[in-house]
Coordinates of C-alpha atoms and ligand atoms in Angstrom, one line a residue:
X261 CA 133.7 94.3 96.4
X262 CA 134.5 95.8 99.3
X263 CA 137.1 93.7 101.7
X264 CA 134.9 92.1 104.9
X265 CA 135.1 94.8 107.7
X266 CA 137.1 97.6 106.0
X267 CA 136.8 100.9 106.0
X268 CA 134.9 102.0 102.9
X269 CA 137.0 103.6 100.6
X270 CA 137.3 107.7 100.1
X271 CA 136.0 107.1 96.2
X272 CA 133.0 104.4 98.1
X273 CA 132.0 107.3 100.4
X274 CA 132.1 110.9 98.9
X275 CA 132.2 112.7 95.9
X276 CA 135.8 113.6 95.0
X277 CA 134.6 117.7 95.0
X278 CA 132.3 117.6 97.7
X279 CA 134.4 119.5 100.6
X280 CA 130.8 120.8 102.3
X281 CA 130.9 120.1 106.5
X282 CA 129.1 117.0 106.9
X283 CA 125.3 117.5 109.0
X284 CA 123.1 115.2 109.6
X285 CA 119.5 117.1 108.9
X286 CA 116.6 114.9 107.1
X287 CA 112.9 115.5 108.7
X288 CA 110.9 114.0 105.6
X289 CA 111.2 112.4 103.0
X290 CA 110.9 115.0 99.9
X291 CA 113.4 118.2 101.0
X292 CA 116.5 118.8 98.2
X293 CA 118.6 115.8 99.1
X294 CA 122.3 116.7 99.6
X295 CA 123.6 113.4 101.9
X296 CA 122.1 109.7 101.5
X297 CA 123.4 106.3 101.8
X298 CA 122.8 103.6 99.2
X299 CA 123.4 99.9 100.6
X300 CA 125.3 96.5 99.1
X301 CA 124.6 93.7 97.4
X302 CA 127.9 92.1 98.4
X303 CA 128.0 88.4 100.8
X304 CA 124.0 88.6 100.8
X305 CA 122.0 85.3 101.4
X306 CA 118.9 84.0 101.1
X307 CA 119.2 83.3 105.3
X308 CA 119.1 80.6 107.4
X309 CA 115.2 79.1 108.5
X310 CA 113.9 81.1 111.5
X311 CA 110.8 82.0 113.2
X312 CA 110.1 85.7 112.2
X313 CA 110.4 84.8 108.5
X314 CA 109.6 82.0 105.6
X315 CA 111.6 81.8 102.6
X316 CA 110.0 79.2 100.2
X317 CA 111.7 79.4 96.7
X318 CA 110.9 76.2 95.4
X319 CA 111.7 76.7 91.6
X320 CA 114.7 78.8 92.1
X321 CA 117.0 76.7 94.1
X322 CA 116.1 77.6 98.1
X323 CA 112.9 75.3 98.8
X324 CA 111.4 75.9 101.8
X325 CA 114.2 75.2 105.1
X326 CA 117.6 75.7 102.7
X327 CA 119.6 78.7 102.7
X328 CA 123.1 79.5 101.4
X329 CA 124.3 82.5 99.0
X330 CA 122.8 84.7 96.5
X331 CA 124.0 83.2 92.9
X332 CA 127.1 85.3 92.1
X333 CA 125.6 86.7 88.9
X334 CA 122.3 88.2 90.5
X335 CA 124.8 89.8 92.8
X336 CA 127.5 91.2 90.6
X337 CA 124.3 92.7 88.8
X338 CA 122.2 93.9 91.3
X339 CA 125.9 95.3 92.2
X340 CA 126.6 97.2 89.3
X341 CA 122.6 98.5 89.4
X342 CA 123.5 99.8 92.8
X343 CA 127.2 101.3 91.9
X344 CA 125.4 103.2 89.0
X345 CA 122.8 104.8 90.8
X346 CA 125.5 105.9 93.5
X347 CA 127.6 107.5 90.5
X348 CA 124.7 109.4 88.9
X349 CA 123.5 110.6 92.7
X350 CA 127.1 112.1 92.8
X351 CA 127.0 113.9 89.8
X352 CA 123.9 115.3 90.9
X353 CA 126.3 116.9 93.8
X354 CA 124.9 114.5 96.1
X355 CA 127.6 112.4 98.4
X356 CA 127.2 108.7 99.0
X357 CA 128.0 106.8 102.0
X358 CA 127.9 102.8 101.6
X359 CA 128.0 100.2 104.2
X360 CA 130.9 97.7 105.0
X361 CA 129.6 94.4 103.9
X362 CA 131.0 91.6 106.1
X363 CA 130.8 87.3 106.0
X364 CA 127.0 87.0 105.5
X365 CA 127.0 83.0 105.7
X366 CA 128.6 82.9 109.1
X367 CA 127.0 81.4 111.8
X368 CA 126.0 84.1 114.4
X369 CA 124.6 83.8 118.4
X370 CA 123.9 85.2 121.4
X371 CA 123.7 84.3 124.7
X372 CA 120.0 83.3 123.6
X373 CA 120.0 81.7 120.6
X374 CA 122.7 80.3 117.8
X375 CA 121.7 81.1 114.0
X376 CA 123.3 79.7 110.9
X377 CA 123.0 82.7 108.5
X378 CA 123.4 86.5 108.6
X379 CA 121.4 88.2 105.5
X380 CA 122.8 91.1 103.6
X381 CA 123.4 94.6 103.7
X382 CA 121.3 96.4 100.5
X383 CA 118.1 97.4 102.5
X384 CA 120.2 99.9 104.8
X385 CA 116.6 102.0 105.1
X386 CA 115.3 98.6 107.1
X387 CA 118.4 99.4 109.7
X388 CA 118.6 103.3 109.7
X389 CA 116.4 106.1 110.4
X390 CA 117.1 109.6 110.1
X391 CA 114.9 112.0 112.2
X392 CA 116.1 115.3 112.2
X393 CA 119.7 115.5 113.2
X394 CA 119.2 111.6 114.9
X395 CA 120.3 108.3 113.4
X396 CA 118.4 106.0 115.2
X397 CA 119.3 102.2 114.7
X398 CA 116.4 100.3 114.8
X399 CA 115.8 97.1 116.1
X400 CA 115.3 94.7 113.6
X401 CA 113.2 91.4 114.2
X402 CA 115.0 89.1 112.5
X403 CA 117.8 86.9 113.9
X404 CA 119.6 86.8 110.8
X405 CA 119.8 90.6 111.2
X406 CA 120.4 91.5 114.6
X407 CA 124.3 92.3 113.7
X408 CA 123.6 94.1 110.7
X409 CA 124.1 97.3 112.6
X410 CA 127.6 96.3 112.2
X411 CA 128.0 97.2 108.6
X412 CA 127.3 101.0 109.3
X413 CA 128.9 101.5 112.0
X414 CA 132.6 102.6 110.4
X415 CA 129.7 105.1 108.6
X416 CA 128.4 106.2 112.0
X417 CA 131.4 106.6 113.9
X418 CA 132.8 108.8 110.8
X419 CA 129.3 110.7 110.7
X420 CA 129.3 111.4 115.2
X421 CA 133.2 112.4 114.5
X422 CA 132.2 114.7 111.2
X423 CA 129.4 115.9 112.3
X424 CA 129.6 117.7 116.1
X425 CA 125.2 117.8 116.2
X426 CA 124.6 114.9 115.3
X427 CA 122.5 112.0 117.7
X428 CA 123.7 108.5 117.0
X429 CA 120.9 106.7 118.9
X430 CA 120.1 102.6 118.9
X431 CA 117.0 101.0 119.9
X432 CA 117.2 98.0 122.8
X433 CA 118.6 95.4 121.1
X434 CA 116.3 92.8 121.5
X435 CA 116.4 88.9 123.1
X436 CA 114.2 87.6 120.3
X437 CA 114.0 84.4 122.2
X438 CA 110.9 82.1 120.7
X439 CA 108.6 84.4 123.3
X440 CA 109.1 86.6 120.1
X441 CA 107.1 84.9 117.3
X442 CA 103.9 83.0 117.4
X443 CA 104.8 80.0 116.9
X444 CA 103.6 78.0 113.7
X445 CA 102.6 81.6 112.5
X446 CA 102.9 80.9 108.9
X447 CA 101.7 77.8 108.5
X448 CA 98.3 78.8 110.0
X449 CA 98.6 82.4 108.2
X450 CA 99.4 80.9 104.4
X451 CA 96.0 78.7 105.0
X452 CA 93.9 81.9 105.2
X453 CA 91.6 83.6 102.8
X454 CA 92.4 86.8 102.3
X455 CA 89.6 88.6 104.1
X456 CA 90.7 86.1 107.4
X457 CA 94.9 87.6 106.6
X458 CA 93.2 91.5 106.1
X459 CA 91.4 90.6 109.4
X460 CA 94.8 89.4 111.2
X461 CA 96.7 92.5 110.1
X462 CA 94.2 95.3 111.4
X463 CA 93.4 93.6 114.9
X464 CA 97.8 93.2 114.3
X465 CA 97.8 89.3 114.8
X466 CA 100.7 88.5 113.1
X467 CA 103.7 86.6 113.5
X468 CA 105.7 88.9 116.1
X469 CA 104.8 88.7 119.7
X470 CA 104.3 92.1 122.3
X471 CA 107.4 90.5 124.6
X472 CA 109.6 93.3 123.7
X473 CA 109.9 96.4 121.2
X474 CA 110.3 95.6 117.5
X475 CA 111.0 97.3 114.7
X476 CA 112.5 97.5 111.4
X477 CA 113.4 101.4 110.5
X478 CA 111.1 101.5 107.2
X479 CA 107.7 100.7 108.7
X480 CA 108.2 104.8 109.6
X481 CA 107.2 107.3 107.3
X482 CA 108.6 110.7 108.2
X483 CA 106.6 113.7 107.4
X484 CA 107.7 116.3 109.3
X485 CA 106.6 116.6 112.8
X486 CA 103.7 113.6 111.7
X487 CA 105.4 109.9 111.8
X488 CA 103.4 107.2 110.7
X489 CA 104.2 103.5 111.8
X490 CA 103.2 100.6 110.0
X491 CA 102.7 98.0 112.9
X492 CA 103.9 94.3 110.3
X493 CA 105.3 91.0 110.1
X494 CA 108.9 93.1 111.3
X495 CA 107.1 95.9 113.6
X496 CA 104.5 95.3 116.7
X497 CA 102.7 97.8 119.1
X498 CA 105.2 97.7 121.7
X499 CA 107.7 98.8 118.5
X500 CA 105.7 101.3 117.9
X501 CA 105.3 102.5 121.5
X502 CA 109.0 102.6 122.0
X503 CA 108.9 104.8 118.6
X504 CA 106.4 107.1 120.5
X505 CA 108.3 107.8 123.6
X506 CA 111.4 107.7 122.2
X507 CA 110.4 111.1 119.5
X508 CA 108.3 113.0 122.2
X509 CA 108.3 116.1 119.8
X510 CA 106.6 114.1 117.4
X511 CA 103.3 113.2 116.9
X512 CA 103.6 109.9 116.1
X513 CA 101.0 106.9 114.6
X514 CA 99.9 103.5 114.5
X515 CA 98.7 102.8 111.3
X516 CA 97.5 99.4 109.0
X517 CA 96.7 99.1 105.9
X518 CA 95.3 96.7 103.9
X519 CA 97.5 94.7 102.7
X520 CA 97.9 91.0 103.4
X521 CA 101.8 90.9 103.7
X522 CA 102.6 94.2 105.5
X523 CA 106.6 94.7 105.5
X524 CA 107.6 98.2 105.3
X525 CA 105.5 101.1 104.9
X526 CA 107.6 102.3 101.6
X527 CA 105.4 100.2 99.5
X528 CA 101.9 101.4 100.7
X529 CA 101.8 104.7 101.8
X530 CA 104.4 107.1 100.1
X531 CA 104.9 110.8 100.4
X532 CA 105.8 112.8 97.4
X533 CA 105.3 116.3 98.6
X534 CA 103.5 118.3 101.4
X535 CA 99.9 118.0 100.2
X536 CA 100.9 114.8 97.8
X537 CA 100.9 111.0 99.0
X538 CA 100.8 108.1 96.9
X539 CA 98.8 104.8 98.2
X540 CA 99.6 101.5 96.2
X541 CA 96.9 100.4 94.5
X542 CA 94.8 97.8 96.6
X543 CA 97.0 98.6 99.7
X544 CA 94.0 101.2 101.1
X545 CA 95.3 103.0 104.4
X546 CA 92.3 102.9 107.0
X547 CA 89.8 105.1 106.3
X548 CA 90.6 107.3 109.7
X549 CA 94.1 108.2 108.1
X550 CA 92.7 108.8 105.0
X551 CA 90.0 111.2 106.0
X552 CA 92.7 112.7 108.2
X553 CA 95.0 113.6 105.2
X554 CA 92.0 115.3 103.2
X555 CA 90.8 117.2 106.4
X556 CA 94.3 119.3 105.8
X557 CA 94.3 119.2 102.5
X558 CA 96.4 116.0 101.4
X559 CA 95.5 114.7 97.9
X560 CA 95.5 110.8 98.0
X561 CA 96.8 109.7 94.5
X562 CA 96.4 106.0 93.9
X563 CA 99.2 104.5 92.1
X564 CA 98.9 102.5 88.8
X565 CA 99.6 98.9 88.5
X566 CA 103.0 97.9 88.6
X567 CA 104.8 97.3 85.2
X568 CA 106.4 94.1 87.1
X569 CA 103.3 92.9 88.2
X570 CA 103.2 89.1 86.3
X571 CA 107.2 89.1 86.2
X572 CA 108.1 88.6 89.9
X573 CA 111.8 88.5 89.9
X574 CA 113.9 85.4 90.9
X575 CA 114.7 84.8 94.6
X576 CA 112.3 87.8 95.7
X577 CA 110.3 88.1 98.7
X578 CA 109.1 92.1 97.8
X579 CA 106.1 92.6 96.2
X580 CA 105.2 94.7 92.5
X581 CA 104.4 97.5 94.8
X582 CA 107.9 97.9 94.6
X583 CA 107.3 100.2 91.9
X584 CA 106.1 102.7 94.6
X585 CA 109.2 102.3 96.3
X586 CA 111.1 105.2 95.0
X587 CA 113.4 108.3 96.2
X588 CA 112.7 111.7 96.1
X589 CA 115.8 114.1 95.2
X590 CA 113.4 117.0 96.0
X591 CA 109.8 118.3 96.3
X592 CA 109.7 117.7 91.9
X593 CA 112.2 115.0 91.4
X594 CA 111.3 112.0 91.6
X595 CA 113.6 108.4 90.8
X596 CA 111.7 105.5 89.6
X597 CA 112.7 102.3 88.2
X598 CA 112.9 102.2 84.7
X599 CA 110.6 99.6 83.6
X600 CA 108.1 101.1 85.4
X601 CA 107.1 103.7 82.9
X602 CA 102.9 103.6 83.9
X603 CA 104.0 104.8 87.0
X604 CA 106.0 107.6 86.0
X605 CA 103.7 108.7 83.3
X606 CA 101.7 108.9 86.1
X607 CA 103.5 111.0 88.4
X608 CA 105.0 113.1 85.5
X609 CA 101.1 114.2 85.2
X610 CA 101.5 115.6 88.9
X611 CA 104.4 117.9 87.6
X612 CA 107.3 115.9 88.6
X613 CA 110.5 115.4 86.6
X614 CA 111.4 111.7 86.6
X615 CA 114.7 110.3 86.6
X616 CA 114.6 106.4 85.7
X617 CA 116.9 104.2 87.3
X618 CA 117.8 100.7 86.1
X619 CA 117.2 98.9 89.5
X620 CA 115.1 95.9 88.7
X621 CA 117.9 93.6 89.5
X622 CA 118.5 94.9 93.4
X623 CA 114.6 93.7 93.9
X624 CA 115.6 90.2 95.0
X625 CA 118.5 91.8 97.5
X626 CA 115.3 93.4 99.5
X627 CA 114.0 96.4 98.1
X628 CA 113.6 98.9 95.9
X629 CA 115.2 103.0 95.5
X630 CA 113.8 104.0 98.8
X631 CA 114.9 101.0 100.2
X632 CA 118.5 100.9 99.0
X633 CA 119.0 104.3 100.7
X634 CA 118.7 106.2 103.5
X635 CA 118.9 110.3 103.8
X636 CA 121.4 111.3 105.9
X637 CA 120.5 115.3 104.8
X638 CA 118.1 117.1 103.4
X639 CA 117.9 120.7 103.6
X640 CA 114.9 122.0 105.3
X641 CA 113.6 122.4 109.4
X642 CA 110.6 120.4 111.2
X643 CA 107.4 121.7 109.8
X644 CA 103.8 120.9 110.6
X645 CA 101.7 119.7 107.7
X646 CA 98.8 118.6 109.6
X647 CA 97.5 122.0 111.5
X648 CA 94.0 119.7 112.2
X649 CA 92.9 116.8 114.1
X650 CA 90.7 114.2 112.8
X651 CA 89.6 110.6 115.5
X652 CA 93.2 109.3 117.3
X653 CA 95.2 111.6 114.4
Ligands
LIG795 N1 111.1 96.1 101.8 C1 110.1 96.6 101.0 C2 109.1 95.4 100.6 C3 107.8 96.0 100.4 C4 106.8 95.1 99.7 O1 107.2 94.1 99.1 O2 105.7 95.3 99.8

């Protein structure tokens, strides 16, 4: 475990042979992968009741309104899941950056608000997103997470010194005052029908408010000069908007999906290669984005059941879609968990090579391999995959 607030170690943060300048360079998500970060399971917690999130674990120890730490065993494993898939990136040739884990449990505040929990630092893709030679921070909408920029920024100061192009760029940080959240949100939304929830998330009625920009990094999907946004429970329109000005070389999209519990885009609508995206399963992106993908030629795979789907694990708040959540080492290499072998049977039918990863134990830390990692570089330039128009795409 990495001390609270140290500098990550040289062996935590680059392969011992890897003496190649450091350049921050990632403008989608499937280019050979040559930088990336992977996050920690260290100090996490199931966090502290607030108004942008409900945690409800009744038969695992955290009923509704407690908080408190991880169990130490579900850490040390999701841990060693996380340290292994770091060691086979490297001997790939691939260097690893990790994050600087600090006191989770402490209270934090701000001039606005006092709250009793941090979370964690394993989903760095929630915090981080790399846009051509830009790290932006993003937002976040949670309380418990507004200082989680602090774990990578030992990472971020190394990567501005290393690398003399790079763009170190945050997002307002925001007030998230209760103006934020709708308040009683989830006790009307987990009394709707399904249809009434599917309704909420396309007319984007959900829990966060329009008072100010929010966003959490992994509602974007990067394909080149094309960025999708999922507007959900973490991202709203004015999020989004902010996204838009902020990348005004971009073309850059609204989009829903439809799917009842939208949190992160990396679970619902997943490139794999120009002319390749997956969708999960019932998650069906709205027909105007899906007619504009097959206008320029973008096959629409849909992805098989999850392998996890009747085994949710302990202390989770991610879905089975999950199994979609994977990284891409290039245009054919594709990691997947290991227990989800319908999936990669799947995808191995679409020429990829697959490389499974043990990683069903980081699930309950917040994510899956896209999710525990962020690209830092990728070789490859800005290309445009979508040469044709199609409605507000
Ligand atoms: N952070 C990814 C969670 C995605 C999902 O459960 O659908």
């Amino acid at each position: 475990m990495t001390e609270y607030g140290t500098i990550p170690t040289d062996s935590d943060t680059q392969p011992v042979s890897d003496t190649r300048p450091v350049k921050v360079n990632a403008w989608n998500g499937w280019d050979p992968l040559r930088h990336v970060v992977v996050g920690r399971a260290d100090n996490a917690v199931v966090q502290a009741p607030e108004p942008a999130v409900r945690r409800d674990f009744p038969d695992d120890g955290y009923p509704l309104g407690t908080y408190g730490p991880m169990p130490a065993e579900m850490t040390a494993e999701a841990n060693e899941q996380l340290d292994n898939f770091a060691e086979m990136l490297r001997r790939r040739g691939i260097r690893v950056d990790r994050p600087t884990p600090v006191d989770f449990s402490q209270q934090v505040a701000t001039p606005d608000w006092t709250h009793d929990s941090m979370s964690g630092c394993m989903p760095p893709r929630d915090l981080l997103l790399t846009v051509g030679h830009e790290v932006l921070e993003a937002t976040m909408s949670y309380r418990s997470r507004w200082y989680e920029y602090l774990c990578y920024r030992p990472l971020l100061q190394r990567l501005f010194d290393d690398d003399p192009g790079m763009r170190w760029e945050a997002a307002p940080k925001p007030r998230l005052t209760d103006a934020s959240y709708h308040p009683g949100f989830w006790d009307t939304y987990n009394t709707l029908s399904t249809e009434e929830q599917l309704a909420r998330v396309r007319d984007y009625d959900l829990v966060l408010t329009e008072a100010e920009p929010l966003f959490d990094a992994a509602d974007v999907a990067r394909f080149g000069k094309d960025l999708f946004v999922q507007l959900s429970f973490v991202t709203n329109r004015s999020g989004y908007e902010w996204l838009r000005r902020h990348f005004p070389d971009h073309r850059v999209h609204a989009v829903t999906s439809t799917n009842t519990h939208p949190l992160h885009i990396d679970a619902t609508w997943v490139p794999l290669r120009p002319g390749l995206v997956l969708h999960c399963g019932e998650r069906l992106a709205d027909p105007e984005l899906m007619e504009f993908f097959r206008l320029n030629d973008w096959e629409i795979i849909e992805a098989v059941q999850p392998a996890s789907w009747e085994h949710p694990p302990k202390l989770s708040f991610c879905s089975p879609w999950l199994a979609g959540n994977m990284l891409n080492l290039d245009a054919n290499t594709l990691c997947i968990e290991e227990k989800e072998e319908p999936l990669a049977e799947q995808l191995a039918s679409y020429g990829f090579e697959i490389v499974p990863v043990p990683f069903r134990a980081v699930g309950p830390f917040g994510g899956g391999l896209h999710c525990a990692t962020v690209d830092i570089e990728r070789d490859g330039g800005l290309e445009d995959y979508f040469p044709r128009r199609h409605g507000r795409f």
